[in-house]
Coordinates of C-alpha atoms in Angstrom, one line a residue:
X1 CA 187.9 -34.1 -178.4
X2 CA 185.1 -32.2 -180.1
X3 CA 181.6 -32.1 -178.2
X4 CA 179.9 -34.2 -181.3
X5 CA 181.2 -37.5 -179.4
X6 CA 178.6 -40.0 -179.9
X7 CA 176.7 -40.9 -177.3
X8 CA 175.1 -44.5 -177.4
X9 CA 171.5 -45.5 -175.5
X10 CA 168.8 -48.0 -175.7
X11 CA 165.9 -47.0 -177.3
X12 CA 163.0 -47.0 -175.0
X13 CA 161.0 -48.6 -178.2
X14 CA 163.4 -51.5 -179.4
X15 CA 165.8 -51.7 -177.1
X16 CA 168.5 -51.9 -179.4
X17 CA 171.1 -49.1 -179.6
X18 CA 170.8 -45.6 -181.1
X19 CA 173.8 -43.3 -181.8
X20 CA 173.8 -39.7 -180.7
X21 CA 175.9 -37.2 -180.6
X22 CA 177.2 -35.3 -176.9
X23 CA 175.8 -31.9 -178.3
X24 CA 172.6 -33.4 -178.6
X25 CA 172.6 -35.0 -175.7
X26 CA 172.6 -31.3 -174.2
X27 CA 169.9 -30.9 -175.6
X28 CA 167.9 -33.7 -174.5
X29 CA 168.8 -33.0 -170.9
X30 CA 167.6 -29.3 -171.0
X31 CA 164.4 -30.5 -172.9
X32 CA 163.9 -33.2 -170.1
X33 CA 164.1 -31.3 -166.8
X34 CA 161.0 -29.4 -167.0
X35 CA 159.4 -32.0 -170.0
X36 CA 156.6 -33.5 -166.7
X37 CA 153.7 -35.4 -167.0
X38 CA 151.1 -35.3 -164.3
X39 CA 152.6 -37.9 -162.3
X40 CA 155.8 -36.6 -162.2
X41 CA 155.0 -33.4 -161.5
X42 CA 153.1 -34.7 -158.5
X43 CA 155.9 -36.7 -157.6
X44 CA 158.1 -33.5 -157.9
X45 CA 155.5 -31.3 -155.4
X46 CA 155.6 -34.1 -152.9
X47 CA 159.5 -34.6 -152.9
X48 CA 159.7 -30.8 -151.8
X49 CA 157.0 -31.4 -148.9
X50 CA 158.7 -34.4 -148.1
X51 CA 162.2 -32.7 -148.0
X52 CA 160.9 -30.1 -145.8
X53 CA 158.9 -33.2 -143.0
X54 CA 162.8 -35.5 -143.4
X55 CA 164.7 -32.6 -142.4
X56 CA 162.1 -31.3 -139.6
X57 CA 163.3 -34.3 -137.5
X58 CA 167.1 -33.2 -138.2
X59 CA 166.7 -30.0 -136.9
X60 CA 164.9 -31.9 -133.8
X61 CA 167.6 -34.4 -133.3
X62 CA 170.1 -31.9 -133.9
X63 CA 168.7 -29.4 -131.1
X64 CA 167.2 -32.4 -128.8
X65 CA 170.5 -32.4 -126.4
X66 CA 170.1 -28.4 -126.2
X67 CA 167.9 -29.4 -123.2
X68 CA 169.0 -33.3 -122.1
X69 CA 172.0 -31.7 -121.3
X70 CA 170.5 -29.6 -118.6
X71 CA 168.2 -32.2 -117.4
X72 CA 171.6 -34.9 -117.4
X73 CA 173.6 -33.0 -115.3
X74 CA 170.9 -32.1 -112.5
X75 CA 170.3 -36.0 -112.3
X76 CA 173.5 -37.1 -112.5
X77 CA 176.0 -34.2 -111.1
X78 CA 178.9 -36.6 -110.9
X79 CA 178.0 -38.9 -114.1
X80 CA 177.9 -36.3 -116.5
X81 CA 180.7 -34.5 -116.4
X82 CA 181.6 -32.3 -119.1
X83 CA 183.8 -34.9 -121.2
X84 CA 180.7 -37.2 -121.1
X85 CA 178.5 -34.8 -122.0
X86 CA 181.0 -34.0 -125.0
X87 CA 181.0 -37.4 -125.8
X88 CA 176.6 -37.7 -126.2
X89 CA 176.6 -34.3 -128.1
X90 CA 179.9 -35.3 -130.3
X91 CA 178.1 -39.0 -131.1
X92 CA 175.5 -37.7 -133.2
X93 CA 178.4 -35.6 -135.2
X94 CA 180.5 -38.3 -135.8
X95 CA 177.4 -40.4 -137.1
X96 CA 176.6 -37.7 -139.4
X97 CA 179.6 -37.2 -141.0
X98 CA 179.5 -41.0 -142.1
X99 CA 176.0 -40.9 -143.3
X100 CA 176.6 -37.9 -145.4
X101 CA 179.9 -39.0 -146.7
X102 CA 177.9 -42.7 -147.8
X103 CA 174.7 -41.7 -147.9
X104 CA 175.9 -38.8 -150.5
X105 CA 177.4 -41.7 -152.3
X106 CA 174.6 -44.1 -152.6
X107 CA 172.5 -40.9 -153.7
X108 CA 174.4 -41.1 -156.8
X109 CA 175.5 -44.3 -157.5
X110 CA 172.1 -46.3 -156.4
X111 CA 169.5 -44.3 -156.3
X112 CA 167.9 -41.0 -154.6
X113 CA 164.9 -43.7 -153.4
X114 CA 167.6 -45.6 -151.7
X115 CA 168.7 -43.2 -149.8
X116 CA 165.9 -41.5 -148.6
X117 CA 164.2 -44.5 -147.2
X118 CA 167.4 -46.0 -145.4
X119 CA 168.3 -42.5 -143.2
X120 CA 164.6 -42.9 -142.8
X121 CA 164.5 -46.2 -140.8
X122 CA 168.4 -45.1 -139.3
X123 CA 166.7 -42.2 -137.6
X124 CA 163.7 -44.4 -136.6
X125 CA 166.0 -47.2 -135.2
X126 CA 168.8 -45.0 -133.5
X127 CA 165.5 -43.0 -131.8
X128 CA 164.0 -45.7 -130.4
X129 CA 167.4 -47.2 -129.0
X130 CA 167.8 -42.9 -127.6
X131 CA 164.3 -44.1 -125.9
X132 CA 164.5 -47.0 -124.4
X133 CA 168.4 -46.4 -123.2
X134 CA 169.7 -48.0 -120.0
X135 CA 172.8 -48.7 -118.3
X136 CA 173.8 -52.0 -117.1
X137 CA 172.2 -53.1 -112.9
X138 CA 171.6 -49.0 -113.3
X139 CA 174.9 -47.8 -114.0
X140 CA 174.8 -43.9 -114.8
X141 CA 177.7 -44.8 -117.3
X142 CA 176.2 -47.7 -119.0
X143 CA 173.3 -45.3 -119.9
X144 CA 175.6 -42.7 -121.2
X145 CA 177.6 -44.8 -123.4
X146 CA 173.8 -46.8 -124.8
X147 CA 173.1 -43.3 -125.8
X148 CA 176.4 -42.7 -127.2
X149 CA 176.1 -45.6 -129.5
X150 CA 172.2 -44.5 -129.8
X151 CA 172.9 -41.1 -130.7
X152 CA 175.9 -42.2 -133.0
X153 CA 173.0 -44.7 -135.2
X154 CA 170.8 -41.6 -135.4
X155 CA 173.3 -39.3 -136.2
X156 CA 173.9 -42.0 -140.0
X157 CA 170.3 -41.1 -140.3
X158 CA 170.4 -37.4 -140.1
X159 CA 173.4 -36.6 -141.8
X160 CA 172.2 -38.9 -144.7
X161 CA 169.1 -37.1 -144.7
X162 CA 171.1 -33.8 -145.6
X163 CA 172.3 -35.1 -149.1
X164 CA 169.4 -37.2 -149.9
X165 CA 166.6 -35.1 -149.1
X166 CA 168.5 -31.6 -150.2
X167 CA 169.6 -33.1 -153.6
X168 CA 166.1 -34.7 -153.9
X169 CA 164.6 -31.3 -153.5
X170 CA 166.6 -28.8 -155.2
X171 CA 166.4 -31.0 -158.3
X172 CA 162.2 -31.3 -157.4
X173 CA 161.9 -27.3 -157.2
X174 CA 164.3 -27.1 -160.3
X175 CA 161.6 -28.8 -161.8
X176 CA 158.8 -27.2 -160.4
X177 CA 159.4 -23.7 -159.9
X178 CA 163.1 -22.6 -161.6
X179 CA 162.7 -18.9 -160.9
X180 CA 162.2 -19.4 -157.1
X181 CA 163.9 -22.3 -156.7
X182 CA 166.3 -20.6 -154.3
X183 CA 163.5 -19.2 -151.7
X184 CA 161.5 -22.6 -151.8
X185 CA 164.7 -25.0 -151.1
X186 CA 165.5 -22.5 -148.3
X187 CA 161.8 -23.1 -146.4
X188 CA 162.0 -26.8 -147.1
X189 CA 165.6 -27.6 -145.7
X190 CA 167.6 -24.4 -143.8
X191 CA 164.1 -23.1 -142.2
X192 CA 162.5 -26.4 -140.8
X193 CA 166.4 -27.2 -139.6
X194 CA 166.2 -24.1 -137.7
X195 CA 162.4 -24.5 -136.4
X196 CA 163.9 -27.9 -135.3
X197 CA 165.2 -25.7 -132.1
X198 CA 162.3 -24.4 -131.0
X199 CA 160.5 -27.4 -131.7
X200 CA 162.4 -29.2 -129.2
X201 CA 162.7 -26.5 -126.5
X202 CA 158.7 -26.3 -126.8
X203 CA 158.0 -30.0 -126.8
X204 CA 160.6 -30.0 -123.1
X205 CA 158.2 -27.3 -122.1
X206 CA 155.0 -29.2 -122.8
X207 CA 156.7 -32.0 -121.6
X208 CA 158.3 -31.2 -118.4
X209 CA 154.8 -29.4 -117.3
X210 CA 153.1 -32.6 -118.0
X211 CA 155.3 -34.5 -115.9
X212 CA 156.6 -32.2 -113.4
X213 CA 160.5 -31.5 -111.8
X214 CA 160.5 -34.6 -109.9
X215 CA 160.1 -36.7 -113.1
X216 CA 163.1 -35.5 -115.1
X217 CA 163.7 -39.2 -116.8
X218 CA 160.1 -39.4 -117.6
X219 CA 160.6 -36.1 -119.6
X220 CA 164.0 -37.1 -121.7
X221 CA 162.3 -40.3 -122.5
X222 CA 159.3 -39.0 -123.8
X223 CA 161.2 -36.3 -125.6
X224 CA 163.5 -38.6 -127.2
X225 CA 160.3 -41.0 -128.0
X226 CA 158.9 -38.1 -130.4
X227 CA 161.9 -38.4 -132.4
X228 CA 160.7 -41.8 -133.5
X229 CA 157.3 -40.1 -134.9
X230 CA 158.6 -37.1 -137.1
X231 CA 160.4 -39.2 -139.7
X232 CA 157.3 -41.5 -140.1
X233 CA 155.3 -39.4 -141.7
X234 CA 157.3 -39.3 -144.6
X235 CA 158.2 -43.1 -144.8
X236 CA 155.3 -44.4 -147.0
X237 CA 155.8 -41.2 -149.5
X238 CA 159.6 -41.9 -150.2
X239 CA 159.0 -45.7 -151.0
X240 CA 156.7 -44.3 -154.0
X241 CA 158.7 -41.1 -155.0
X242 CA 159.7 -41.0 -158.7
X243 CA 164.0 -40.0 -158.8
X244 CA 163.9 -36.3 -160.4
X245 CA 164.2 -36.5 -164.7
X246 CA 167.4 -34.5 -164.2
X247 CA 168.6 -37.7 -162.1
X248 CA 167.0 -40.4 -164.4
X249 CA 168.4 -38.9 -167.4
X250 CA 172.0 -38.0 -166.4
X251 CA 172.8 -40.4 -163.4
X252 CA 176.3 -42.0 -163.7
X253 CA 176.3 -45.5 -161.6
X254 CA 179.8 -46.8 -163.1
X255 CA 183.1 -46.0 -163.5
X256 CA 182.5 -42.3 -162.0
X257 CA 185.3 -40.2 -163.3
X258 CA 186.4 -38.7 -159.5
X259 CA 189.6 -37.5 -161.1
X260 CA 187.8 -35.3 -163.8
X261 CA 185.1 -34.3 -161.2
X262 CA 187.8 -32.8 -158.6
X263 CA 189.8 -31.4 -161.7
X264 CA 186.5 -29.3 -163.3
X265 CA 184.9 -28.5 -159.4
X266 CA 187.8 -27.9 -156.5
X267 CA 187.2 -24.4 -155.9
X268 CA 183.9 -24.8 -155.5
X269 CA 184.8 -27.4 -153.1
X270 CA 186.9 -25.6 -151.4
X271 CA 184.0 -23.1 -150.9
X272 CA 181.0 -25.3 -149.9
X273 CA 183.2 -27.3 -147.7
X274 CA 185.6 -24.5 -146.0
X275 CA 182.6 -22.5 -145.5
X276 CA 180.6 -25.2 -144.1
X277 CA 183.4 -26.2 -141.8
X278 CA 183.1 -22.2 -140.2
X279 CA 179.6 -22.4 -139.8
X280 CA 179.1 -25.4 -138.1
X281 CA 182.3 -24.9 -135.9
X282 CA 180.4 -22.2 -134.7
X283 CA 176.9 -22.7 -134.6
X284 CA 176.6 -26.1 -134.0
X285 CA 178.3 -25.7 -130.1
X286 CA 176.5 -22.1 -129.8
X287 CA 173.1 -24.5 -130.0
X288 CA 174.3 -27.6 -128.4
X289 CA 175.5 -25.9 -125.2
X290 CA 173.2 -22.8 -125.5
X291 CA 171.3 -24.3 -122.6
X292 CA 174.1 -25.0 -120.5
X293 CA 175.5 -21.1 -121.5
X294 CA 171.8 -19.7 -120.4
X295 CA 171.5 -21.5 -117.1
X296 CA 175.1 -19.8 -115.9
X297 CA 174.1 -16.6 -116.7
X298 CA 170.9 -16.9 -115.2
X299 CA 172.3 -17.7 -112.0
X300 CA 170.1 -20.5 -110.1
X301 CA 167.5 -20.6 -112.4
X302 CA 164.9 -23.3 -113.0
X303 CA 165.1 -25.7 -115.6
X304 CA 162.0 -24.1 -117.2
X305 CA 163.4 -20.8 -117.0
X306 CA 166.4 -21.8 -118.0
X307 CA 164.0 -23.6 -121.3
X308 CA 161.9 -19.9 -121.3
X309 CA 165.0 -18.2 -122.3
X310 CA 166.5 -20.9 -124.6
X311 CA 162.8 -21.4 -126.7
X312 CA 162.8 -17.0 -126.8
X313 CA 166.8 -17.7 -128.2
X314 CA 165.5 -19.9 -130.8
X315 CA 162.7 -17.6 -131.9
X316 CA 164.9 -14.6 -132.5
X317 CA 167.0 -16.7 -135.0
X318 CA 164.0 -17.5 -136.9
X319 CA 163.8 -14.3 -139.0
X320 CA 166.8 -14.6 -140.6
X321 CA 166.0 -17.6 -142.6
X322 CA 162.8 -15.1 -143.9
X323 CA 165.4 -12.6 -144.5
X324 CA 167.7 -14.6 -146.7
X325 CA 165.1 -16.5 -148.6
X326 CA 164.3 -12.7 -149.3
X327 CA 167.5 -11.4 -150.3
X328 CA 168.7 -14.7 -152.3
X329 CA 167.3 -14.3 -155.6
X330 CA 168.0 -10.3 -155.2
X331 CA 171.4 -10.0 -153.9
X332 CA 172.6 -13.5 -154.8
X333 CA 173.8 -16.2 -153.2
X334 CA 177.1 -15.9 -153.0
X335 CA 176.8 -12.0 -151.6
X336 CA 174.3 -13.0 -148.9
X337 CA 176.6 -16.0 -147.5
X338 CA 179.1 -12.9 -147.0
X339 CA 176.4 -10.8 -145.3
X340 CA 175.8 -13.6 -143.5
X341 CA 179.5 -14.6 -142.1
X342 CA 179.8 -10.4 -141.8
X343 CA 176.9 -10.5 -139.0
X344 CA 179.0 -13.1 -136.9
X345 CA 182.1 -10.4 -137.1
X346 CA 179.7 -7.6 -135.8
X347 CA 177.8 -9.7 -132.8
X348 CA 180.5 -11.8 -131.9
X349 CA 182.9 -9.2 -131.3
X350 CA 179.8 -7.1 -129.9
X351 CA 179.0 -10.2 -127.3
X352 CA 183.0 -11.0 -126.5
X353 CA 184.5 -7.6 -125.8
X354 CA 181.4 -6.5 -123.7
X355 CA 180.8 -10.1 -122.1
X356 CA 181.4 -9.5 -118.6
X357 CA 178.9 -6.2 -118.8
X358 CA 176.3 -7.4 -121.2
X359 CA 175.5 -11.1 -118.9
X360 CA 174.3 -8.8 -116.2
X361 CA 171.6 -7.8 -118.6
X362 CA 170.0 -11.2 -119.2
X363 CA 167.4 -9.7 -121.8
X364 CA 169.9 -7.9 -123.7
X365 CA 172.7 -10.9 -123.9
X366 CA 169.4 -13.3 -124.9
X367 CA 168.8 -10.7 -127.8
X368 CA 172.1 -10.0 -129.0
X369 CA 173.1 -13.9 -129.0
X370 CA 169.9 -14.7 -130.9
X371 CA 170.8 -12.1 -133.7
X372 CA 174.3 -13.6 -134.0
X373 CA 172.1 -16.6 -134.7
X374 CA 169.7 -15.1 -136.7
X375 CA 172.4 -13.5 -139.6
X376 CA 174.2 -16.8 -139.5
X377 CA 170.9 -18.3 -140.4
X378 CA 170.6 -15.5 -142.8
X379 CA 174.1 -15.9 -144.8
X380 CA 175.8 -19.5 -144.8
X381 CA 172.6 -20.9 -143.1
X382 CA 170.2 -20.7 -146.5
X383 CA 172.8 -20.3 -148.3
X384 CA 175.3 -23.3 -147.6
X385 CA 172.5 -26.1 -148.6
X386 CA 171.5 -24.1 -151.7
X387 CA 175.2 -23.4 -153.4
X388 CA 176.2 -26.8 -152.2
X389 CA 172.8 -28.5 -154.2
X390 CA 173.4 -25.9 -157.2
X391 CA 177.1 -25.9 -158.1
X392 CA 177.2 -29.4 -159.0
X393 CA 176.0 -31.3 -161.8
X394 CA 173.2 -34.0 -160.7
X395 CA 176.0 -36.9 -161.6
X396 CA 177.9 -36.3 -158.9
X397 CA 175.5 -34.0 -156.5
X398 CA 174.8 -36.0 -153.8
X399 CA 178.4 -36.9 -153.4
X400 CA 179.6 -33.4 -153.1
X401 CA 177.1 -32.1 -151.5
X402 CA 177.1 -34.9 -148.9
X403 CA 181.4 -34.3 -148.8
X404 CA 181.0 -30.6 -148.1
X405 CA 178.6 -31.1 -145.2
X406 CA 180.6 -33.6 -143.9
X407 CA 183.3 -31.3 -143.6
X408 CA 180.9 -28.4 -142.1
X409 CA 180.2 -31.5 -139.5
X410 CA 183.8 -31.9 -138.7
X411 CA 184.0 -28.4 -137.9
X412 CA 181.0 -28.8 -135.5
X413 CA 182.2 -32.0 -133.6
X414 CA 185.7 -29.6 -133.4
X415 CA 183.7 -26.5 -132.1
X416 CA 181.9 -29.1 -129.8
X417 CA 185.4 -30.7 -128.4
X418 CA 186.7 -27.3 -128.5
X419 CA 183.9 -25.3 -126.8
X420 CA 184.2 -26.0 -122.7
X421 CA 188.6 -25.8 -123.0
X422 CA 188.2 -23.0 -124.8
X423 CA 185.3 -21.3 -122.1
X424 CA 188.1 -23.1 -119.4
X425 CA 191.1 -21.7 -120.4
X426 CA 190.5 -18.5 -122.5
X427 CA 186.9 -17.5 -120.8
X428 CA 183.6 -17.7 -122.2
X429 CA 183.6 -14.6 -123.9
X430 CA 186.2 -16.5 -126.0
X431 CA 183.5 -18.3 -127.6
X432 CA 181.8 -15.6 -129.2
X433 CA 185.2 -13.7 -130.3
X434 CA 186.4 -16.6 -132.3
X435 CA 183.1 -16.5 -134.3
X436 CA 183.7 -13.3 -135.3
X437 CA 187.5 -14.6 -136.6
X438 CA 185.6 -17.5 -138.3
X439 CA 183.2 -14.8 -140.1
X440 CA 186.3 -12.9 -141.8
X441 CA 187.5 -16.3 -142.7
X442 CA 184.4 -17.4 -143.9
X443 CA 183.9 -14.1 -145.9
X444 CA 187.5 -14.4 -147.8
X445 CA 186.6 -18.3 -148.6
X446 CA 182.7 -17.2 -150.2
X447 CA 184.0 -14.9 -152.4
X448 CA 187.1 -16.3 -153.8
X449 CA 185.8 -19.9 -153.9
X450 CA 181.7 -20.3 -153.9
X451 CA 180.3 -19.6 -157.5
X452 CA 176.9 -17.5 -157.6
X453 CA 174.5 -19.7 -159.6
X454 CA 171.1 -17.3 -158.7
X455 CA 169.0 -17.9 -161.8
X456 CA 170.9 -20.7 -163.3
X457 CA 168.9 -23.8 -164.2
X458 CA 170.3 -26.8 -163.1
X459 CA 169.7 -28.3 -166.7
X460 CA 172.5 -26.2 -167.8
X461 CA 175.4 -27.1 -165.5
X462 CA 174.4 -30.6 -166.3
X463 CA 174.7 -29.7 -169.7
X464 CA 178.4 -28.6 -169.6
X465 CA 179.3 -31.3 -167.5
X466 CA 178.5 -33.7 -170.2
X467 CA 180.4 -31.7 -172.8
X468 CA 183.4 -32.1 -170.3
X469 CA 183.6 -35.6 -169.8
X470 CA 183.0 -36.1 -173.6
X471 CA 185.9 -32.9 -174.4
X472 CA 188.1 -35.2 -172.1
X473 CA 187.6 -38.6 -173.5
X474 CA 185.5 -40.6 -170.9
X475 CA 183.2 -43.4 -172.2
X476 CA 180.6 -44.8 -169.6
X477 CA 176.7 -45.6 -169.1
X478 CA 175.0 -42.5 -168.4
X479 CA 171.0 -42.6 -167.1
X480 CA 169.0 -44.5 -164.5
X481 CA 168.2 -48.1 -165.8
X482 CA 165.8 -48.9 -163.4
X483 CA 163.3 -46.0 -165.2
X484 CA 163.2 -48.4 -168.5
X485 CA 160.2 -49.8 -167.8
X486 CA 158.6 -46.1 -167.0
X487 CA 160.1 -44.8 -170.3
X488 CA 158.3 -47.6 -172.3
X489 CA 155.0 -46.0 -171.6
X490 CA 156.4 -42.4 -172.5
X491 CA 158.5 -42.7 -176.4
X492 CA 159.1 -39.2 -175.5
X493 CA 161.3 -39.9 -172.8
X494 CA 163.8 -42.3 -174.8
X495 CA 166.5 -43.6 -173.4
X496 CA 167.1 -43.9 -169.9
X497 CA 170.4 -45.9 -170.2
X498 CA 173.0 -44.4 -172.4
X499 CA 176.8 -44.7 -173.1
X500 CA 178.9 -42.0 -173.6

């Protein structure tokens, strides 16, 4: 079918219908994305802040059992046993798998508003549940299962908050700032993830020197309490946000064409989601039980040595994201994922082969398991968010992008389940050796599967992706409906429901 396929769409003026054609359609979308008035443009600079305050409390939440775990099994040494403390950590996974699987949808077929404002109030609700927690006449269980279901509530909130807030703001910097949209997605999503660890580690510190060793529940609670405050601050913002003119101009709310999407994008979702899968299945357990790693190679340690060594962990990952924000617009995307997965080949074999030699030297192990860290935070770190936010067009973004990280968190809750059999039965230096399998695997999947799109304008993908559904015969409403009575005010903007 040719590419001159009519399209049809209300005219913002009358209302009736205007005919035109798919090709200049195109051209209307590319016009559009960086076509802002002063309010939008506003709009579009505090969507990127916003992202970067949303996804802060992630990286917090995601990070905040690093040290509960610690304090859990020195108050409850028969409780907490290593299946139950499987079970806490692995709640928050399974919760975010759902919420990016849904929440990836609603970001698409409702509205990116939507979205934002419901993982909003799921993180605010499943924290303050996390807070208050308490087992039944005192029973050590009871609490542990309240905090499983706690955990499980926060964890729809977070892994919402990675489609709706990422989508939100690659489109937003798209908008804003084309030419570096790369570097500023990476600080406003992968780096304030990654502070998230410190963050947390540092707050425990504060904490637990406010209240002292002999008031370990006082410290949990009041470290889980400050989970309730961090998605706040973005709460009133999101319920005025404009939905990026990339979304309001090409958003498909009915009769989505899944079978044409999978047909025109399954390599690259075999890429974004396989890759994702490695990643998380082995950095997600590497940080969740980090603490628990730290205190047995530190030998009877304190719990604030034991936090000393895990905040100076977190720190050396840091860099990384600097380097790959760096290298991302000059190598490309898709060759500093494969750096990145590379790094985990060279530590973790490093780290497992010399295991046994190198714990004996508790600065050096701390140092070498940071910089595994760090390069992972480098390569499919920044660089997992950003291909998964730029390979597909705005239609269907949130959805993929929401599908591959839910697949990267099934690899984490498996890492997670996997993790203590695997220390059990194989040894801990097991841990780190399978990483380094993971990054060969995750090298071969980057470069036959993940597309480079460095310097491509989201505009233009959009573009072709319209062409395609019209080449292949799909009528449908195309545009965000609920923007009509914005587009009145601007004639320029005509036509924010159209059928194709």
């Amino acid at each position: 079918m040719s590419v001159e396929k009519d399209i049809n769409s209300v005219d913002a003026k009358t209302g009736d219908l205007r005919k035109v054609t798919a090709k200049a359609h195109e051209g209307e979308i590319k016009v559009a994305a960086h076509d802002l008035n002063r309010r939008e443009s506003l709009s579009a600079y505090f969507t990127i802040l916003a992202a970067g305050f949303g996804l802060i409390s992630d990286g917090y939440q995601n990070n905040l059992m690093t040290m509960s775990n610690v304090i859990f099994k020195e108050l409850y040494p028969n409780d907490y046993t290593s299946t139950v403390s499987t079970r806490v950590s692995n709640s928050l996974l399974v919760g975010a798998v759902l919420g990016q699987i849904f929440v990836g949808l609603i970001c698409d077929r409702v509205g990116r508003k939507v979205a934002l404002v419901s993982t909003t109030l799921l993180i605010v609700i499943g924290a303050i549940l996390g807070t208050a927690a308490h087992g039944a006449h005192g029973s050590a269980q009871g609490l542990f299962w309240f905090l499983t279901i706690a955990r499980g509530i926060t964890g729809v909130g977070v892994g919402g908050e990675y489609p709706a807030s990422s989508t939100s703001a690659s489109e937003a910097a798209n908008e804003t700032a084309q030419a570096n949209r790369g570097p500023v997605f990476i600080m406003v999503t992968n780096f304030v993830l990654s502070f998230g660890g410190p963050l947390a580690v540092s707050v425990f510190l504060i904490v637990l020197s406010a209240a002292g060793d002999n008031h370990l529940e006082t410290v949990w609670r009041v470290c889980f309490g400050i989970g309730i405050l961090l998605p706040l601050t973005v709460f009133f913002f999101r319920l005025r946000m404009l939905s990026s003119k990339l979304y309001r101009k090409g958003a498909i709310k009915r009769r989505v064409p899944y079978g044409l999407v999978f047909k025109r994008y399954w390599r690259e979702l075999i890429g974004t989601c396989g890759a994702w899968f490695l990643y998380d299945f082995v950095t997600f357990p590497n940080g969740v039980f980090s603490g628990t790693i730290i205190s047995s190679v530190i030998h009877n340690g304190s719990i604030k040595a034991t936090a000393e060594w895990q905040l100076l962990l977190g720190i050396i990952a840091l860099p990384g994201v600097f380097v790959g924000a760096y290298l991302c617009n000059r190598l490309g995307r898709r060759n500093t994922m494969m750096l990145g997965f590379s790094g985990y080949l060279l530590f973790g074999l490093i780290i497992g082969l010399a295991y046994n030699k190198i714990t004996k030297i508790i600065p050096l192990f701390v140092i070498f398991y940071g910089l595994m860290q760090s390069v992972g935070n480098m390569g499919p770190g920044d660089m997992l968010g950003l291909t998964s936010s730029e390979s597909y067009a705005t239609p269907i973004r949130g959805t993929c992008y929401g599908l591959s990280a839910a697949i990267g968190k099934t690899g984490a809750a498996v890492g997670t389940q996997a993790f203590t059999p695997i220390q059990n039965n194989l040894g801990k230096q097991w841990t780190f050796i399978i990483a380094a399998i993971c990054g060969v695997t995750g090298v071969l999947i980057t470069y036959f599967c993940v597309p480079d799109m460095t310097g491509v304008d989201l505009a233009d993908e959009d573009a072709k992706f319209m062409k395609y559904l019209a080449d292949n015969g799909w009528e449908g409403e195309v545009g965000e409906d609920s923007e009509k009575a914005f587009a009145d005010h601007h004639a320029a903007e005509a036509g924010s429901t159209e059928r194709l």
